[in-house]
Short mmCIF file of C-alpha atoms and ligand atoms in Angstrom, two decimals:
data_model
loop_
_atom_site.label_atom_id
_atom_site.label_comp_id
_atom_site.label_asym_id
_atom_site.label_seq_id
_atom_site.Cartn_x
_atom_site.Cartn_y
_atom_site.Cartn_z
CA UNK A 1 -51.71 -24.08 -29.20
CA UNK A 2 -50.57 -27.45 -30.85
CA UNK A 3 -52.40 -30.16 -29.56
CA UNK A 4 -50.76 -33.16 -28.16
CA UNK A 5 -54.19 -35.51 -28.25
CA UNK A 6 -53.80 -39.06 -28.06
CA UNK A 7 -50.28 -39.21 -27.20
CA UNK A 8 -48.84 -41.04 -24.68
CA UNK A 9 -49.97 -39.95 -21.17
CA UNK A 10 -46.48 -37.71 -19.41
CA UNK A 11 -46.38 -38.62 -16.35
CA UNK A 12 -44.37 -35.28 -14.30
CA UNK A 13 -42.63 -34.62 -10.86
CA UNK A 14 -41.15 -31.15 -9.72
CA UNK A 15 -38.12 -30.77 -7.11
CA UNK A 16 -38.18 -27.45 -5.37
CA UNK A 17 -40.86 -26.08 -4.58
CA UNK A 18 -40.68 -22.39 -4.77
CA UNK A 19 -40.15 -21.55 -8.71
CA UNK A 20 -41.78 -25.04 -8.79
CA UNK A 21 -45.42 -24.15 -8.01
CA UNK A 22 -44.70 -22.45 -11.71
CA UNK A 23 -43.73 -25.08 -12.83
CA UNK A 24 -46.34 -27.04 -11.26
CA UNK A 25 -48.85 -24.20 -12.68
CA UNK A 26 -47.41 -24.54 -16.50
CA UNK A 27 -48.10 -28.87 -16.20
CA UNK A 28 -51.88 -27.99 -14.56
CA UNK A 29 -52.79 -26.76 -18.27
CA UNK A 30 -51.14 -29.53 -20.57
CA UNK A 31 -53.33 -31.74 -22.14
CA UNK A 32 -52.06 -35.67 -22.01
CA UNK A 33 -49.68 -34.84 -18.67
CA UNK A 34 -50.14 -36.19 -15.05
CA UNK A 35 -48.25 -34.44 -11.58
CA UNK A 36 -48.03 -37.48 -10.08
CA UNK A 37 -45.03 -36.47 -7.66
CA UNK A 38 -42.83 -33.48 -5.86
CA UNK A 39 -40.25 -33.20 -3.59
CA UNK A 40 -38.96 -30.61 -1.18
CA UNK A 41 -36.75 -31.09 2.25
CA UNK A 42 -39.10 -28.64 3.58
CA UNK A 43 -42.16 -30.70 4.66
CA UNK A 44 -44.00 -27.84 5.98
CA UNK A 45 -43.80 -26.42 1.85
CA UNK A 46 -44.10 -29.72 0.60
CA UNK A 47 -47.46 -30.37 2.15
CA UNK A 48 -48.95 -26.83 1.26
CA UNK A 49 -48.01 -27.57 -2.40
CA UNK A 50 -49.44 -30.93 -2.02
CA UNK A 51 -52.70 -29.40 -1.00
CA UNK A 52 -52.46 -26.81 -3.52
CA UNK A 53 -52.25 -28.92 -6.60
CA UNK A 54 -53.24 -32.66 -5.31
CA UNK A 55 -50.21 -34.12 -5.36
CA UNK A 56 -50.71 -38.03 -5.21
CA UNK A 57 -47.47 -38.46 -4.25
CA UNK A 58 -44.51 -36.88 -1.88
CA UNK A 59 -41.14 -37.13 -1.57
CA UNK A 60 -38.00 -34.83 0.58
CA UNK A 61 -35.32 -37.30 -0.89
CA UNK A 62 -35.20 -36.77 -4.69
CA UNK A 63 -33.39 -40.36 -5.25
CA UNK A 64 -36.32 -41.61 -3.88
CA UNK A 65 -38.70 -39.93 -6.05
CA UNK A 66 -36.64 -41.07 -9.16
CA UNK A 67 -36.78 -44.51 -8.48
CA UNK A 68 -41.05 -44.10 -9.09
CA UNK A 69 -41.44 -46.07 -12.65
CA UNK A 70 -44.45 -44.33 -13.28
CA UNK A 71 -42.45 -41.15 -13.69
CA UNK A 72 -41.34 -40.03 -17.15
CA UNK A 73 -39.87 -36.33 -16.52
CA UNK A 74 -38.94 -34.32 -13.64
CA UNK A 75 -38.93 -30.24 -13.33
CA UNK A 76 -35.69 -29.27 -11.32
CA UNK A 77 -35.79 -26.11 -9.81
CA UNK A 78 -33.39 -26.29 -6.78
CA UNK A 79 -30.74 -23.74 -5.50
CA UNK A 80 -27.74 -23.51 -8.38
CA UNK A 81 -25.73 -25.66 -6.57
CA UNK A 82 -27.87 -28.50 -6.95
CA UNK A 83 -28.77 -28.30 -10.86
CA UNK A 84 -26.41 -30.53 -11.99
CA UNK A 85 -26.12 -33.54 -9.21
CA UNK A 86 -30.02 -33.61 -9.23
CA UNK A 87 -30.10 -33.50 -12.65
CA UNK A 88 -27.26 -35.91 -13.35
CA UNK A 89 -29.18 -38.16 -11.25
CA UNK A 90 -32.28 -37.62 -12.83
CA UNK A 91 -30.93 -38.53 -16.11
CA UNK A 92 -29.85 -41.99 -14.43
CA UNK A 93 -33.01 -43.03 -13.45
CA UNK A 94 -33.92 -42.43 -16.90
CA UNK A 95 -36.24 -39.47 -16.68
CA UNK A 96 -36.38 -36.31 -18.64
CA UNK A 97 -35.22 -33.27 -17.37
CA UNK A 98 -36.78 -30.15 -17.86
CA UNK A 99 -33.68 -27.88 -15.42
CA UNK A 100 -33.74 -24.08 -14.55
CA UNK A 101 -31.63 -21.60 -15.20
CA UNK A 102 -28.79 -21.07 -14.69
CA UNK A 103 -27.91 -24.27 -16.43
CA UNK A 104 -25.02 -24.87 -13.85
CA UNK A 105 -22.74 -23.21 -11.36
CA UNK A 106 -20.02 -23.28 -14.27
CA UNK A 107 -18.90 -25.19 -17.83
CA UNK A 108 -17.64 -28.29 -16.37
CA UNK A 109 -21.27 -29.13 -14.47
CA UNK A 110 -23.14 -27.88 -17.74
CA UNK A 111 -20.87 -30.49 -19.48
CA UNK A 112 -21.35 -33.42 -17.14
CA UNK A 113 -25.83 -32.94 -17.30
CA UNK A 114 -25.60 -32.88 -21.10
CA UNK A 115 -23.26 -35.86 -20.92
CA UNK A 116 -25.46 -37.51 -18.51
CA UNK A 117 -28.66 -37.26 -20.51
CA UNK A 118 -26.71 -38.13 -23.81
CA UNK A 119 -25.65 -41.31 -22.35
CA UNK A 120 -29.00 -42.31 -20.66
CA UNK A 121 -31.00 -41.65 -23.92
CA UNK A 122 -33.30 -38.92 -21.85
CA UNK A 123 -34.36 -35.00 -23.10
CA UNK A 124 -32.69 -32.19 -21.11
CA UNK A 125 -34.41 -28.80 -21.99
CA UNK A 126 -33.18 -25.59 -20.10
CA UNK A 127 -36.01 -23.75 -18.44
CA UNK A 128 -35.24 -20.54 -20.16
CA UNK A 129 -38.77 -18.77 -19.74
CA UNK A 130 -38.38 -15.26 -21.09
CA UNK A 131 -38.81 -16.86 -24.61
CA UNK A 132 -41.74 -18.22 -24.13
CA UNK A 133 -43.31 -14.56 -23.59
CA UNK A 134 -45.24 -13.75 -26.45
CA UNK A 135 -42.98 -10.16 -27.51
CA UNK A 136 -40.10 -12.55 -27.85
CA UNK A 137 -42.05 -15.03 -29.97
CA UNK A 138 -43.11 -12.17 -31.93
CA UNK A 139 -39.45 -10.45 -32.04
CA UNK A 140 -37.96 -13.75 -33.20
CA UNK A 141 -40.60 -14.09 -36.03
CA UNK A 142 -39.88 -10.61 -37.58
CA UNK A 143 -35.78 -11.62 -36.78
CA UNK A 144 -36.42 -14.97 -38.41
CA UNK A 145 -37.75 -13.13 -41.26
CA UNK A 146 -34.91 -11.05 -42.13
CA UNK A 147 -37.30 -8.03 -41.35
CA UNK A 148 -34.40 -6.38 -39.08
CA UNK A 149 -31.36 -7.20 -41.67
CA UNK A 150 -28.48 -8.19 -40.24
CA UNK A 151 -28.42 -7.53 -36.37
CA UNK A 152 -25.03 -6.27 -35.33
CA UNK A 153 -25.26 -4.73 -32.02
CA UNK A 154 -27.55 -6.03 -29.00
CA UNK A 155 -27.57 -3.97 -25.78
CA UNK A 156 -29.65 -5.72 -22.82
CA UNK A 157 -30.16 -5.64 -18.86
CA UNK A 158 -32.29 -6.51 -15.98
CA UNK A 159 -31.08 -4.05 -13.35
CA UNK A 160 -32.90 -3.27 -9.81
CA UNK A 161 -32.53 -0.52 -7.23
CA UNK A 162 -32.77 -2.36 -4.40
CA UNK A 163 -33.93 -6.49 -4.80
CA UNK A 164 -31.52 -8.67 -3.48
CA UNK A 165 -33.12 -12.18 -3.72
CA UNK A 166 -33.25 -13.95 -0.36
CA UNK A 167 -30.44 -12.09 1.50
CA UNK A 168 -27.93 -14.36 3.43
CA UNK A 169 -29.81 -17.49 1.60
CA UNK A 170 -27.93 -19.83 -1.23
CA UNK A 171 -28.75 -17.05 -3.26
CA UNK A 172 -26.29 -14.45 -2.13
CA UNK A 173 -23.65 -17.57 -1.35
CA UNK A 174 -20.90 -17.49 -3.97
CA UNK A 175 -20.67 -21.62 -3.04
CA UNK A 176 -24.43 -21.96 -3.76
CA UNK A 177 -25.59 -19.56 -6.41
CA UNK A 178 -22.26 -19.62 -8.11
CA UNK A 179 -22.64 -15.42 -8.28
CA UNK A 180 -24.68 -13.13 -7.94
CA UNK A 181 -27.34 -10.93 -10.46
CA UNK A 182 -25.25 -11.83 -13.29
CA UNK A 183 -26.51 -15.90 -12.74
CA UNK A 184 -29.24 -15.01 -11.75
CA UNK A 185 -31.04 -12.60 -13.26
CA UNK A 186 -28.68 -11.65 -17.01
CA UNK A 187 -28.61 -14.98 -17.35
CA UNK A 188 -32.11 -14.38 -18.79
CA UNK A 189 -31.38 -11.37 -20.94
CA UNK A 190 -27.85 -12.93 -22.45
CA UNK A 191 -30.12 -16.10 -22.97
CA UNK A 192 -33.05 -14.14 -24.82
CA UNK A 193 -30.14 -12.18 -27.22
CA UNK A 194 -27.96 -14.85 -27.97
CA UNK A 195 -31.52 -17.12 -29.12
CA UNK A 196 -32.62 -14.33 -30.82
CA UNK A 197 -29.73 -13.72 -32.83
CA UNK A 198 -29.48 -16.94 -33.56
CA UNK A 199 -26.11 -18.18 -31.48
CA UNK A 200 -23.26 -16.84 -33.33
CA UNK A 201 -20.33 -18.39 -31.34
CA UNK A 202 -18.77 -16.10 -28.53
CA UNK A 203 -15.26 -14.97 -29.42
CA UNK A 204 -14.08 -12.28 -26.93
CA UNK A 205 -15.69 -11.34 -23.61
CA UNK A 206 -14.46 -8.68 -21.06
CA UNK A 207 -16.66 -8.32 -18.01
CA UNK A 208 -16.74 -5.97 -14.39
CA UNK A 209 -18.33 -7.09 -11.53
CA UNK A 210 -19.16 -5.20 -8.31
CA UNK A 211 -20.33 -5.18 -4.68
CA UNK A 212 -20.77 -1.93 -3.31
CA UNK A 213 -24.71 -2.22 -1.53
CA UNK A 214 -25.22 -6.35 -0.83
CA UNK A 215 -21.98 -6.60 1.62
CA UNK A 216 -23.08 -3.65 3.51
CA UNK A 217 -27.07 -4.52 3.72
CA UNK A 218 -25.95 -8.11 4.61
CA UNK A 219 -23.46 -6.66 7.36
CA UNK A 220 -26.36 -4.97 8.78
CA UNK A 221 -28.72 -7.86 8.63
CA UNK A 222 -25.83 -10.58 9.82
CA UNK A 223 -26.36 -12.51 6.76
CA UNK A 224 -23.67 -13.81 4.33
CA UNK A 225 -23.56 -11.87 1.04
CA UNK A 226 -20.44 -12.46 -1.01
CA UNK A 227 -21.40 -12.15 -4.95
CA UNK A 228 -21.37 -9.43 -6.88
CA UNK A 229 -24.50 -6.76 -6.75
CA UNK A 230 -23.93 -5.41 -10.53
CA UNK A 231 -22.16 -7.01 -13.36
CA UNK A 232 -21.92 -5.48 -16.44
CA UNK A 233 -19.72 -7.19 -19.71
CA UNK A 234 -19.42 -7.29 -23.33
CA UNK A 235 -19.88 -9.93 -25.81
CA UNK A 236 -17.97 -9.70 -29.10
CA UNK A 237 -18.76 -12.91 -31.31
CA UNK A 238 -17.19 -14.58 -34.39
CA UNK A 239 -19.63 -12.66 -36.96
CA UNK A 240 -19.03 -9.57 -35.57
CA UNK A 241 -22.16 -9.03 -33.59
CA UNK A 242 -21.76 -7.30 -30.06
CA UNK A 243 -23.50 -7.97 -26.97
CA UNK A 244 -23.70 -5.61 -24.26
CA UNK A 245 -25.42 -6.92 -21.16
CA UNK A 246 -25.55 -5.46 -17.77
CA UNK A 247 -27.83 -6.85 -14.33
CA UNK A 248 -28.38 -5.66 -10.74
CA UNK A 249 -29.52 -6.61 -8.13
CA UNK A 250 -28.88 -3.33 -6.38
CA UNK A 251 -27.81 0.16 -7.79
CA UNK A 252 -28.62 3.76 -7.75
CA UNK A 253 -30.78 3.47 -11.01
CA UNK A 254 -34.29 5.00 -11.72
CA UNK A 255 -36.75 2.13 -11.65
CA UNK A 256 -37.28 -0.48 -9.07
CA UNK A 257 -36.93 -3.02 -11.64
CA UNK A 258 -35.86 -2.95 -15.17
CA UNK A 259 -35.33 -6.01 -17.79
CA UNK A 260 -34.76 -4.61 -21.85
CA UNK A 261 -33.44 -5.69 -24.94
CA UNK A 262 -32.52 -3.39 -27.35
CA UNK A 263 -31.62 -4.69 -31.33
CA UNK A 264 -29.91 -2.91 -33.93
CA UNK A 265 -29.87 -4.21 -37.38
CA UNK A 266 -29.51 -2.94 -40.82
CA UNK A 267 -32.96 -3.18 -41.77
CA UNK A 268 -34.47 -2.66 -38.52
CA UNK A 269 -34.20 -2.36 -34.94
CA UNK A 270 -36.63 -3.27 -31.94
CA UNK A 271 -37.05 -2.99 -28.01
CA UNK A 272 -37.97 -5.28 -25.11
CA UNK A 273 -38.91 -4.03 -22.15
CA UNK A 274 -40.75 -4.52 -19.17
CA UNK A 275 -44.17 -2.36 -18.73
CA UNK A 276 -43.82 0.13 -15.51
CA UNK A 277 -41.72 -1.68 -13.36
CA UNK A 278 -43.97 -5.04 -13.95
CA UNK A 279 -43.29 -8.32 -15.55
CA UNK A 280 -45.59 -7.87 -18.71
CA UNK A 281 -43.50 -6.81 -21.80
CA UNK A 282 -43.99 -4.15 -24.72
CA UNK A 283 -42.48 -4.18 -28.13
CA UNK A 284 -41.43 -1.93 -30.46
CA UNK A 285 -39.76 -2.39 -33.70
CA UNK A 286 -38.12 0.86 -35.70
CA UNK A 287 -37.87 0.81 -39.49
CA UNK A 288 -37.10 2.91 -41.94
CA UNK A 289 -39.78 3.43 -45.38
CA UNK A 290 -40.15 6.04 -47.95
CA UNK A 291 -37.53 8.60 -46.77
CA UNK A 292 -39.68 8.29 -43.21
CA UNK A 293 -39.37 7.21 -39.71
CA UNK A 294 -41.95 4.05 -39.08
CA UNK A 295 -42.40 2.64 -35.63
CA UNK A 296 -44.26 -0.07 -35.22
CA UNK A 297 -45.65 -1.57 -32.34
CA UNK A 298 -47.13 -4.80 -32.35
CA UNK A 299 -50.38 -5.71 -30.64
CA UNK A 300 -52.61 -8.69 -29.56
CA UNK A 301 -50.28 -10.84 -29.05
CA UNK A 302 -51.06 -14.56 -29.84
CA UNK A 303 -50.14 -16.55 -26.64
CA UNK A 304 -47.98 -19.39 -27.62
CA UNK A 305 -46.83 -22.65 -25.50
CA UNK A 306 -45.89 -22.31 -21.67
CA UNK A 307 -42.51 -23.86 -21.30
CA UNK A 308 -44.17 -26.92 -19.84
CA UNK A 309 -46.48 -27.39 -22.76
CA UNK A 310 -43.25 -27.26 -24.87
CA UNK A 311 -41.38 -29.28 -22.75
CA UNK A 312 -43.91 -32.07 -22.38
CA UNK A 313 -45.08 -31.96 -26.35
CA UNK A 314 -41.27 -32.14 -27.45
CA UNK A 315 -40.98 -35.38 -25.34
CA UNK A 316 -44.48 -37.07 -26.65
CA UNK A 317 -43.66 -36.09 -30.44
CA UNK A 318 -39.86 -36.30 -30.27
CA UNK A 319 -39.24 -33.05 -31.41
CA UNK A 320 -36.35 -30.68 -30.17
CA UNK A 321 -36.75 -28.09 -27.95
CA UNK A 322 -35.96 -24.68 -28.78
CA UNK A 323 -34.01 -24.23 -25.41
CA UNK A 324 -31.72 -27.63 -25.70
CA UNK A 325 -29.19 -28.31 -22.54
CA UNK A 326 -26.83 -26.88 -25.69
CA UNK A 327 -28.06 -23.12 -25.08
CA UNK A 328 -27.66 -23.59 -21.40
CA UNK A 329 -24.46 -24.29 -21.96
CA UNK A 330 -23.43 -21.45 -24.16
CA UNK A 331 -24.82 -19.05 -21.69
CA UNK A 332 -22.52 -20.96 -19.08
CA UNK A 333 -19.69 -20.11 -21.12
CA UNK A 334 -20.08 -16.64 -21.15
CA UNK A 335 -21.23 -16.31 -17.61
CA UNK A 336 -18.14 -18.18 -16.49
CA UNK A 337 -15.87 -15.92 -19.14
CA UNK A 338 -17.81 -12.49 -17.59
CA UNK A 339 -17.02 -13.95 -13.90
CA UNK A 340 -13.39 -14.49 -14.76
CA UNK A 341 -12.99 -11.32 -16.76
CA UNK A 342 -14.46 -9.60 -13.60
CA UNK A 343 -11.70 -11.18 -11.50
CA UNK A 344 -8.76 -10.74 -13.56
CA UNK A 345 -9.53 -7.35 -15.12
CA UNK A 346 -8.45 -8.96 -18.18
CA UNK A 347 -10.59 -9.76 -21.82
CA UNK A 348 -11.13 -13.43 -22.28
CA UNK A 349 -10.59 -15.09 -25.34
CA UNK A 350 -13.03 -18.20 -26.05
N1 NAD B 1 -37.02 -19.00 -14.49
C1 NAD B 1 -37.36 -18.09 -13.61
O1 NAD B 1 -37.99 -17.10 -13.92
C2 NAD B 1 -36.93 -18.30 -12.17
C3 NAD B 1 -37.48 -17.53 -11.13
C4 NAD B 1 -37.08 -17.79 -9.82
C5 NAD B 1 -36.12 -18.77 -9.57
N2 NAD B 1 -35.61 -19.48 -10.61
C6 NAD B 1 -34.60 -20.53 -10.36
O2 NAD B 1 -35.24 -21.61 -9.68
C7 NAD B 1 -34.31 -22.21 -8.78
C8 NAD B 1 -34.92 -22.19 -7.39
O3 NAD B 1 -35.11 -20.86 -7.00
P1 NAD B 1 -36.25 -20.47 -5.93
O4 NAD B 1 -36.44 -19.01 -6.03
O5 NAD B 1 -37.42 -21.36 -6.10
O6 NAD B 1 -35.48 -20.83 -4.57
P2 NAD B 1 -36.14 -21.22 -3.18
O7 NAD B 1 -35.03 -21.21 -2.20
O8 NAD B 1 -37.36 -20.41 -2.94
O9 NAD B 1 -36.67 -22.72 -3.39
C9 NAD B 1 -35.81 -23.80 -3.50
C10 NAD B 1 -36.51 -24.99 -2.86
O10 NAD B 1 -35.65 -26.12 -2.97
C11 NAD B 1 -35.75 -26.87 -1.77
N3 NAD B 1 -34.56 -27.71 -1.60
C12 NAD B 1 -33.31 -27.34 -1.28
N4 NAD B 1 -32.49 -28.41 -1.26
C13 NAD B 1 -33.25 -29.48 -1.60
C14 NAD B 1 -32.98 -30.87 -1.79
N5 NAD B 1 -31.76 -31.37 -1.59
N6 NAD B 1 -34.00 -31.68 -2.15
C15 NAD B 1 -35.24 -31.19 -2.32
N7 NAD B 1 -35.57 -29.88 -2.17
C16 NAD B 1 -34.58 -29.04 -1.82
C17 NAD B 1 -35.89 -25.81 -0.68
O11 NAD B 1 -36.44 -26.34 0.51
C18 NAD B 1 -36.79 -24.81 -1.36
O12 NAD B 1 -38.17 -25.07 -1.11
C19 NAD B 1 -33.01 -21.40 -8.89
O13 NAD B 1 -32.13 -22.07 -9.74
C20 NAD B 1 -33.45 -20.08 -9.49
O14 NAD B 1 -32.42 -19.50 -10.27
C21 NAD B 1 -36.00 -19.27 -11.88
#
């Protein structure tokens, strides 16, 4: 792990405090970096996490927080609906932003935070953590290679039986989430392909979206439940390249939980996928030597950065990230495109 010794101390805060105890986990282990502050609206939380990770300093009004001088970056993980207005006014106060997916609740608010950090000189890196996971490091290296050839077709999902995050909470409120498993959870696999294939720009995208369980197991539960509960869609970009990505939340599919990324490319292909129905990952890659099948399958695994470590070193050595606010909002873009070509039953052209 690159070592950010005798650089300048990073002094962190975190707003949310569910995913944010990760976060608050990934800044525990980087060297040079200080939690000096978080903030929830939900003392009772906000005093547990305090506990938890000896937080000098609280906060359940996030202007407030940002006004501390001796705070260089914030984590954001809020409800969707609040990623861009918390980050916007992040980015005023002058602190970094390190914001998690998805980027936005659509293009315009993906637009407005990178404008925002543009024009107050601060870093705004997308919290896009599947890449961090040692398989995609690896997958990227033998990509980056040109040990799979040219990579023309991509087929990827994270699909569940039955998990429906938080029923009746933001997350299954179209106002709040901005969708349902789509944002939420393909957001990660159409993140992880389009980084791995290195961004060739979207050029046609024709999407379905459905909601044949969440209505009904809200109904039962009087909760609120109007996104989608499957979403599936194809990507066709300028070079060619397809994307296929599907993601559940609920659907009569084998395993309780599935996440995958398939590759196919001229010189090889490879698979992603989630161990069991857990979140540790195997990787296979499939070539073809001497006339014979080869499948290789990569082990002991170096363990890279977290995406805090990354995060905080990019800031101290003014490097970039490898998830800019940029890739955030290329996802966007084709989340908002699937959305719209679920609605309209029509292909959309980018
Ligand atoms: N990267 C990942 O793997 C991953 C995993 C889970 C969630 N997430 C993302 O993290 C974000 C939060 O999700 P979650 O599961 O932690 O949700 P959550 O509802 O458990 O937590 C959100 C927290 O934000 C607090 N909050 C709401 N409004 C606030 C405000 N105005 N000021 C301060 N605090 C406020 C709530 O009290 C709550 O504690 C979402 O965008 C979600 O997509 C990412």
């Amino acid at each position: 792990m690159p070592s950010t010794k005798g650089k300048k101390r990073c002094r962190v805060g975190v707003v949310g405090l569910g995913m944010g105890r990760a976060h608050l986990r990934g800044y525990q282990s980087v060297p040079d970096c200080e939690i000096v502050a978080i903030c929830d609206i939900d003392k009772a939380r906000l005093e547990a996490v305090k506990e938890e990770f000896s937080v000098p300093r609280t906060f359940t009004d996030f202007e407030e927080m940002f006004a501390m001088e001796d705070l260089d970056a914030v984590s954001i993980a809020l409800p969707n609906y609040l990623h861009a207005p918390v980050t916007i006014a992040a980015a005023k106060a002058g602190k970094h932003v390190l914001c998690e997916k998805p980027m936005a609740m659509n293009v315009k608010e993906a637009e407005s935070m990178i404008e925002a950090a543009r024009s107050a000189g601060v870093r705004l890196m997308m919290h896009f953590n599947f890449r961090f996971t040692p398989q995609a490091q690896m997958l990227k290296k033998y990509i980056d290679n040109g040990e799979m050839g040219d990579i023309y077709y991509v087929k990827t999902g994270w699909l569940r039986r039955r998990g429906v995050p938080g029923m009746g909470s933001w997350f299954t409120q179209r106002e709040k989430a901005g969708g349902g498993p789509l944002i939420d959870l393909g957001v990660h696999r159409l993140d992880l392909a389009l980084w791995l294939i290195g961004h060739p720009r979207p050029k046609l995208v024709l999407g379905s979206t459905y909601t044949k369980f969440g209505d009904k197991m809200a109904k039962a539960a009087r909760k609120t439940y109007d996104v989608e509960d499957l979403a599936c869609g194809l990507i066709k970009m300028e070079n060619q390249t397809t994307v296929f990505l599907e993601a559940s939340w609920a659907g009569n599919s084998e395993k309780a939980e599935e996440m995958y990324t398939q590759l196919f490319g001229t010189k090889g292909g490879a698979e992603q996928r989630n161990q069991g129905e857990g979140y540790e990952f195997g990787l296979k890659i499939f070539k073809e030597r001497h006339g014979a099948f080869e499948d290789i399958l990569p082990r002991h695994l170096p363990a890279g950065e977290s995406p805090q470590q990354h995060f905080v070193r990019c800031i101290q050595e003014n490097k970039p990230f490898i998830a800019p606010a940029e890739h955030g909002l290329c996802v966007q873009q084709i989340l908002d495109a699937l959305y719209l070509s679920g609605q309209t039953g029509e292909a959309i052209v980018l």
